[in-house]
Structures are given as structure tokens and as C-alpha cells.
Amino acid sequence: MYHSVRRHVHIMHTLRIQIHPDLTSQTAGQFEDVVKKLSGVISIETWPDRVEVNCEDNVDVDVIQAQCRDIGFTLTDEDAQTSTANVSISGMTCQSCELLIEKKWKAIPGVRQVKADAVHGCAELVSDGIGPTVAELQTAISEYGYKI
């Protein structure tokens, strides 16, 4: 009997939005009401000094940024947009595999952080901007026999 293994790559953008000190929790609530209605928004997390918007790969980040500006929020210069990718990888079996994949993916421009997990056959990477494509990720590890 043949069993197929479902592989997935889930790309999520996280926008970190600095809250101006004069804004109130009412304004933060107003922001949440506006942004959570936008297509592709997964979740919104609020803290006293910032808001983080997690959105799908297909969301128009410019629209969210415009909504932020419209009600008085400003995006921070650093960490304004990052992407998180959760990637299933076949062929990864041990800690050496994890280290090799982490090394290869960290060498891709814009990749900030990589955490591979051989036990679960997956890796998570955090990148600046939109992040690397699936093809770029695959190219970086294919010579070692790993497949996304």
C-alpha cells in the first residue's frame, strides 16, 4: 500500500507596528477592528508599545501599512516586516542534518534565523521582507538529498 506524505510550506508575514505613546487602548481596538477585516490577516497581538499583525503570504502588506498610518500608527524601521516559513523536509534524520540545513539556509541573503527539527522533519526560518522562495530553499539543500 502506498502512503503519500503531505509536504507543506507555510509563509506568514509578521508586521511589527510601533504604537505612538499618545494613542489609547481605544485606538488600538479601532486598529484591530479595521485590520482584522482585511483578507489574509491571521491574527493580531497587542502589547503596550506595539502591535503585531500576522498575515498570509498573499496579503497586500501596503494596504495594512496604509491602514496603520490612517489611524496614527507608524511602522518601526527595524523589523517592519519579516516572514516566517515552516517547511517540511524529507531526508533529514539527525542533528548533523539539522546543522547542515541551518547553515545552508542562513547563507541565503535576508534569512535571519533557522531552526531545523529532524524529529519532526521540518524547519522554521525567519527572514527579512518576503523571504526566500521555495525554489531557493530547495536549491540550497538539494545536493545533500533533502527535499521540500
PDB file of C-alpha atoms in Angstrom:
ATOM      1  CA  MET A   1       0.000   0.000   0.000  1.00  0.00           C
ATOM      2  CA  TYR A   2       1.317   3.423  -0.954  1.00  0.00           C
ATOM      3  CA  HIS A   3       1.052   6.259   1.544  1.00  0.00           C
ATOM      4  CA  SER A   4       1.578   9.789   0.399  1.00  0.00           C
ATOM      5  CA  VAL A   5       3.246  12.292   2.673  1.00  0.00           C
ATOM      6  CA  ARG A   6       1.858  15.767   2.501  1.00  0.00           C
ATOM      7  CA  ARG A   7       4.560  18.385   2.369  1.00  0.00           C
ATOM      8  CA  HIS A   8       3.847  21.976   3.106  1.00  0.00           C
ATOM      9  CA  VAL A   9       5.464  25.359   3.143  1.00  0.00           C
ATOM     10  CA  HIS A  10       3.563  27.931   5.118  1.00  0.00           C
ATOM     11  CA  ILE A  11       4.736  31.514   4.701  1.00  0.00           C
ATOM     12  CA  MET A  12       3.490  34.086   7.153  1.00  0.00           C
ATOM     13  CA  HIS A  13       4.382  37.762   7.330  1.00  0.00           C
ATOM     14  CA  THR A  14       4.637  39.481  10.691  1.00  0.00           C
ATOM     15  CA  LEU A  15       4.323  43.247  10.740  1.00  0.00           C
ATOM     16  CA  ARG A  16       5.574  44.922  13.901  1.00  0.00           C
ATOM     17  CA  ILE A  17       3.859  48.255  14.378  1.00  0.00           C
ATOM     18  CA  GLN A  18       5.110  50.750  16.934  1.00  0.00           C
ATOM     19  CA  ILE A  19       2.388  52.429  18.957  1.00  0.00           C
ATOM     20  CA  HIS A  20       2.749  56.170  19.444  1.00  0.00           C
ATOM     21  CA  PRO A  21       2.724  56.967  23.200  1.00  0.00           C
ATOM     22  CA  ASP A  22      -0.313  59.268  22.882  1.00  0.00           C
ATOM     23  CA  LEU A  23      -2.550  56.529  21.496  1.00  0.00           C
ATOM     24  CA  THR A  24      -5.028  54.839  23.790  1.00  0.00           C
ATOM     25  CA  SER A  25      -6.316  51.305  24.095  1.00  0.00           C
ATOM     26  CA  GLN A  26      -9.443  52.560  22.329  1.00  0.00           C
ATOM     27  CA  THR A  27      -7.326  53.458  19.301  1.00  0.00           C
ATOM     28  CA  ALA A  28      -5.616  50.068  19.460  1.00  0.00           C
ATOM     29  CA  GLY A  29      -9.072  48.467  19.470  1.00  0.00           C
ATOM     30  CA  GLN A  30     -10.038  50.620  16.492  1.00  0.00           C
ATOM     31  CA  PHE A  31      -6.915  49.424  14.675  1.00  0.00           C
ATOM     32  CA  GLU A  32      -7.760  45.769  15.404  1.00  0.00           C
ATOM     33  CA  ASP A  33     -11.329  46.251  14.159  1.00  0.00           C
ATOM     34  CA  VAL A  34     -10.088  47.693  10.855  1.00  0.00           C
ATOM     35  CA  VAL A  35      -7.178  45.337  10.206  1.00  0.00           C
ATOM     36  CA  LYS A  36      -8.775  42.023  11.235  1.00  0.00           C
ATOM     37  CA  LYS A  37     -11.362  42.526   8.469  1.00  0.00           C
ATOM     38  CA  LEU A  38      -8.649  42.566   5.795  1.00  0.00           C
ATOM     39  CA  SER A  39      -8.357  39.416   3.731  1.00  0.00           C
ATOM     40  CA  GLY A  40      -5.369  37.286   4.712  1.00  0.00           C
ATOM     41  CA  VAL A  41      -4.940  38.571   8.263  1.00  0.00           C
ATOM     42  CA  ILE A  42      -4.423  35.589  10.579  1.00  0.00           C
ATOM     43  CA  SER A  43      -4.086  37.236  13.965  1.00  0.00           C
ATOM     44  CA  ILE A  44      -3.315  40.465  15.772  1.00  0.00           C
ATOM     45  CA  GLU A  45      -1.370  40.637  19.009  1.00  0.00           C
ATOM     46  CA  THR A  46      -1.178  43.827  21.056  1.00  0.00           C
ATOM     47  CA  TRP A  47       1.300  44.976  23.682  1.00  0.00           C
ATOM     48  CA  PRO A  48       1.610  48.352  25.414  1.00  0.00           C
ATOM     49  CA  ASP A  49       4.250  49.526  22.942  1.00  0.00           C
ATOM     50  CA  ARG A  50       3.467  47.659  19.723  1.00  0.00           C
ATOM     51  CA  VAL A  51       1.041  45.610  17.670  1.00  0.00           C
ATOM     52  CA  GLU A  52       1.996  42.555  15.617  1.00  0.00           C
ATOM     53  CA  VAL A  53      -0.098  41.567  12.628  1.00  0.00           C
ATOM     54  CA  ASN A  54       0.366  38.017  11.334  1.00  0.00           C
ATOM     55  CA  CYS A  55      -0.862  37.605   7.785  1.00  0.00           C
ATOM     56  CA  GLU A  56      -0.794  35.064   4.980  1.00  0.00           C
ATOM     57  CA  ASP A  57       1.663  35.222   2.125  1.00  0.00           C
ATOM     58  CA  ASN A  58      -0.922  36.640  -0.295  1.00  0.00           C
ATOM     59  CA  VAL A  59      -1.932  39.665   1.802  1.00  0.00           C
ATOM     60  CA  ASP A  60      -1.136  43.132   0.444  1.00  0.00           C
ATOM     61  CA  VAL A  61       1.230  44.481   3.075  1.00  0.00           C
ATOM     62  CA  ASP A  62       0.930  48.018   1.651  1.00  0.00           C
ATOM     63  CA  VAL A  63      -2.803  48.014   2.473  1.00  0.00           C
ATOM     64  CA  ILE A  64      -2.104  47.128   6.097  1.00  0.00           C
ATOM     65  CA  GLN A  65       0.604  49.772   6.311  1.00  0.00           C
ATOM     66  CA  ALA A  66      -1.797  52.378   4.895  1.00  0.00           C
ATOM     67  CA  GLN A  67      -4.481  51.388   7.429  1.00  0.00           C
ATOM     68  CA  CYS A  68      -1.910  51.826  10.194  1.00  0.00           C
ATOM     69  CA  ARG A  69      -0.993  55.299   9.043  1.00  0.00           C
ATOM     70  CA  ASP A  70      -4.649  56.288   8.605  1.00  0.00           C
ATOM     71  CA  ILE A  71      -5.340  55.845  12.311  1.00  0.00           C
ATOM     72  CA  GLY A  72      -2.000  57.129  13.632  1.00  0.00           C
ATOM     73  CA  PHE A  73       0.221  54.069  13.924  1.00  0.00           C
ATOM     74  CA  THR A  74       3.721  54.011  12.479  1.00  0.00           C
ATOM     75  CA  LEU A  75       5.764  51.010  11.403  1.00  0.00           C
ATOM     76  CA  THR A  76       9.163  50.724  13.026  1.00  0.00           C
ATOM     77  CA  ASP A  77      12.137  50.926  10.705  1.00  0.00           C
ATOM     78  CA  GLU A  78      13.727  47.776  12.070  1.00  0.00           C
ATOM     79  CA  ASP A  79      11.702  44.597  11.982  1.00  0.00           C
ATOM     80  CA  ALA A  80       8.960  46.351   9.987  1.00  0.00           C
ATOM     81  CA  GLN A  81       8.297  43.193   8.029  1.00  0.00           C
ATOM     82  CA  THR A  82       9.531  39.673   8.494  1.00  0.00           C
ATOM     83  CA  SER A  83       8.420  36.373   7.058  1.00  0.00           C
ATOM     84  CA  THR A  84       8.222  33.091   8.902  1.00  0.00           C
ATOM     85  CA  ALA A  85       8.293  29.896   6.876  1.00  0.00           C
ATOM     86  CA  ASN A  86       7.511  26.461   8.289  1.00  0.00           C
ATOM     87  CA  VAL A  87       8.886  23.889   5.885  1.00  0.00           C
ATOM     88  CA  SER A  88       8.536  20.091   5.834  1.00  0.00           C
ATOM     89  CA  ILE A  89      11.757  18.401   4.759  1.00  0.00           C
ATOM     90  CA  SER A  90      12.260  14.762   3.806  1.00  0.00           C
ATOM     91  CA  GLY A  91      15.620  13.068   4.299  1.00  0.00           C
ATOM     92  CA  MET A  92      16.562  14.902   7.500  1.00  0.00           C
ATOM     93  CA  THR A  93      17.314  12.248  10.121  1.00  0.00           C
ATOM     94  CA  CYS A  94      19.776  13.556  12.695  1.00  0.00           C
ATOM     95  CA  GLN A  95      21.380  16.544  14.379  1.00  0.00           C
ATOM     96  CA  SER A  96      24.048  16.751  11.674  1.00  0.00           C
ATOM     97  CA  CYS A  97      21.261  17.118   9.108  1.00  0.00           C
ATOM     98  CA  GLU A  98      19.728  19.914  11.184  1.00  0.00           C
ATOM     99  CA  LEU A  99      23.053  21.762  11.382  1.00  0.00           C
ATOM    100  CA  LEU A 100      23.704  21.431   7.650  1.00  0.00           C
ATOM    101  CA  ILE A 101      20.253  22.724   6.680  1.00  0.00           C
ATOM    102  CA  GLU A 102      20.525  25.587   9.160  1.00  0.00           C
ATOM    103  CA  LYS A 103      23.962  26.530   7.777  1.00  0.00           C
ATOM    104  CA  LYS A 104      22.834  26.397   4.134  1.00  0.00           C
ATOM    105  CA  TRP A 105      19.651  28.412   4.718  1.00  0.00           C
ATOM    106  CA  LYS A 106      21.358  31.013   6.922  1.00  0.00           C
ATOM    107  CA  ALA A 107      23.659  31.686   3.963  1.00  0.00           C
ATOM    108  CA  ILE A 108      20.680  32.860   1.867  1.00  0.00           C
ATOM    109  CA  PRO A 109      20.543  36.689   1.850  1.00  0.00           C
ATOM    110  CA  GLY A 110      17.888  38.075   4.201  1.00  0.00           C
ATOM    111  CA  VAL A 111      17.483  34.917   6.287  1.00  0.00           C
ATOM    112  CA  ARG A 112      17.808  35.870   9.954  1.00  0.00           C
ATOM    113  CA  GLN A 113      17.180  32.658  11.803  1.00  0.00           C
ATOM    114  CA  VAL A 114      16.722  28.949  11.058  1.00  0.00           C
ATOM    115  CA  LYS A 115      15.713  26.152  13.418  1.00  0.00           C
ATOM    116  CA  ALA A 116      15.640  22.663  11.899  1.00  0.00           C
ATOM    117  CA  ASP A 117      13.988  19.727  13.684  1.00  0.00           C
ATOM    118  CA  ALA A 118      14.920  16.234  12.467  1.00  0.00           C
ATOM    119  CA  VAL A 119      12.481  14.534  14.848  1.00  0.00           C
ATOM    120  CA  HIS A 120       9.510  16.258  13.202  1.00  0.00           C
ATOM    121  CA  GLY A 121      11.065  16.586   9.733  1.00  0.00           C
ATOM    122  CA  CYS A 122      10.618  20.317   9.484  1.00  0.00           C
ATOM    123  CA  ALA A 123      12.348  23.677   9.847  1.00  0.00           C
ATOM    124  CA  GLU A 124      11.283  27.193  10.666  1.00  0.00           C
ATOM    125  CA  LEU A 125      13.060  30.181   9.221  1.00  0.00           C
ATOM    126  CA  VAL A 126      12.640  33.891   9.808  1.00  0.00           C
ATOM    127  CA  SER A 127      13.617  36.281   7.020  1.00  0.00           C
ATOM    128  CA  ASP A 128      13.596  39.958   6.234  1.00  0.00           C
ATOM    129  CA  GLY A 129      10.877  41.051   3.844  1.00  0.00           C
ATOM    130  CA  ILE A 130       9.123  38.398   1.832  1.00  0.00           C
ATOM    131  CA  GLY A 131      11.892  35.852   2.364  1.00  0.00           C
ATOM    132  CA  PRO A 132      13.375  33.234   0.054  1.00  0.00           C
ATOM    133  CA  THR A 133      11.265  31.293  -2.418  1.00  0.00           C
ATOM    134  CA  VAL A 134      10.644  27.564  -2.101  1.00  0.00           C
ATOM    135  CA  ALA A 135      12.939  27.076  -5.110  1.00  0.00           C
ATOM    136  CA  GLU A 136      15.767  28.961  -3.364  1.00  0.00           C
ATOM    137  CA  LEU A 137      15.322  26.875  -0.230  1.00  0.00           C
ATOM    138  CA  GLN A 138      15.292  23.629  -2.230  1.00  0.00           C
ATOM    139  CA  THR A 139      18.344  24.616  -4.279  1.00  0.00           C
ATOM    140  CA  ALA A 140      20.342  25.299  -1.117  1.00  0.00           C
ATOM    141  CA  ILE A 141      19.819  21.757   0.237  1.00  0.00           C
ATOM    142  CA  SER A 142      19.103  19.524  -2.772  1.00  0.00           C
ATOM    143  CA  GLU A 143      22.719  18.470  -3.354  1.00  0.00           C
ATOM    144  CA  TYR A 144      22.577  16.772   0.059  1.00  0.00           C
ATOM    145  CA  GLY A 145      19.473  14.731  -0.815  1.00  0.00           C
ATOM    146  CA  TYR A 146      16.908  16.717   1.151  1.00  0.00           C
ATOM    147  CA  LYS A 147      13.548  17.506  -0.412  1.00  0.00           C
ATOM    148  CA  ILE A 148      10.950  20.083   0.469  1.00  0.00           C
TER     149      ILE A 148
END
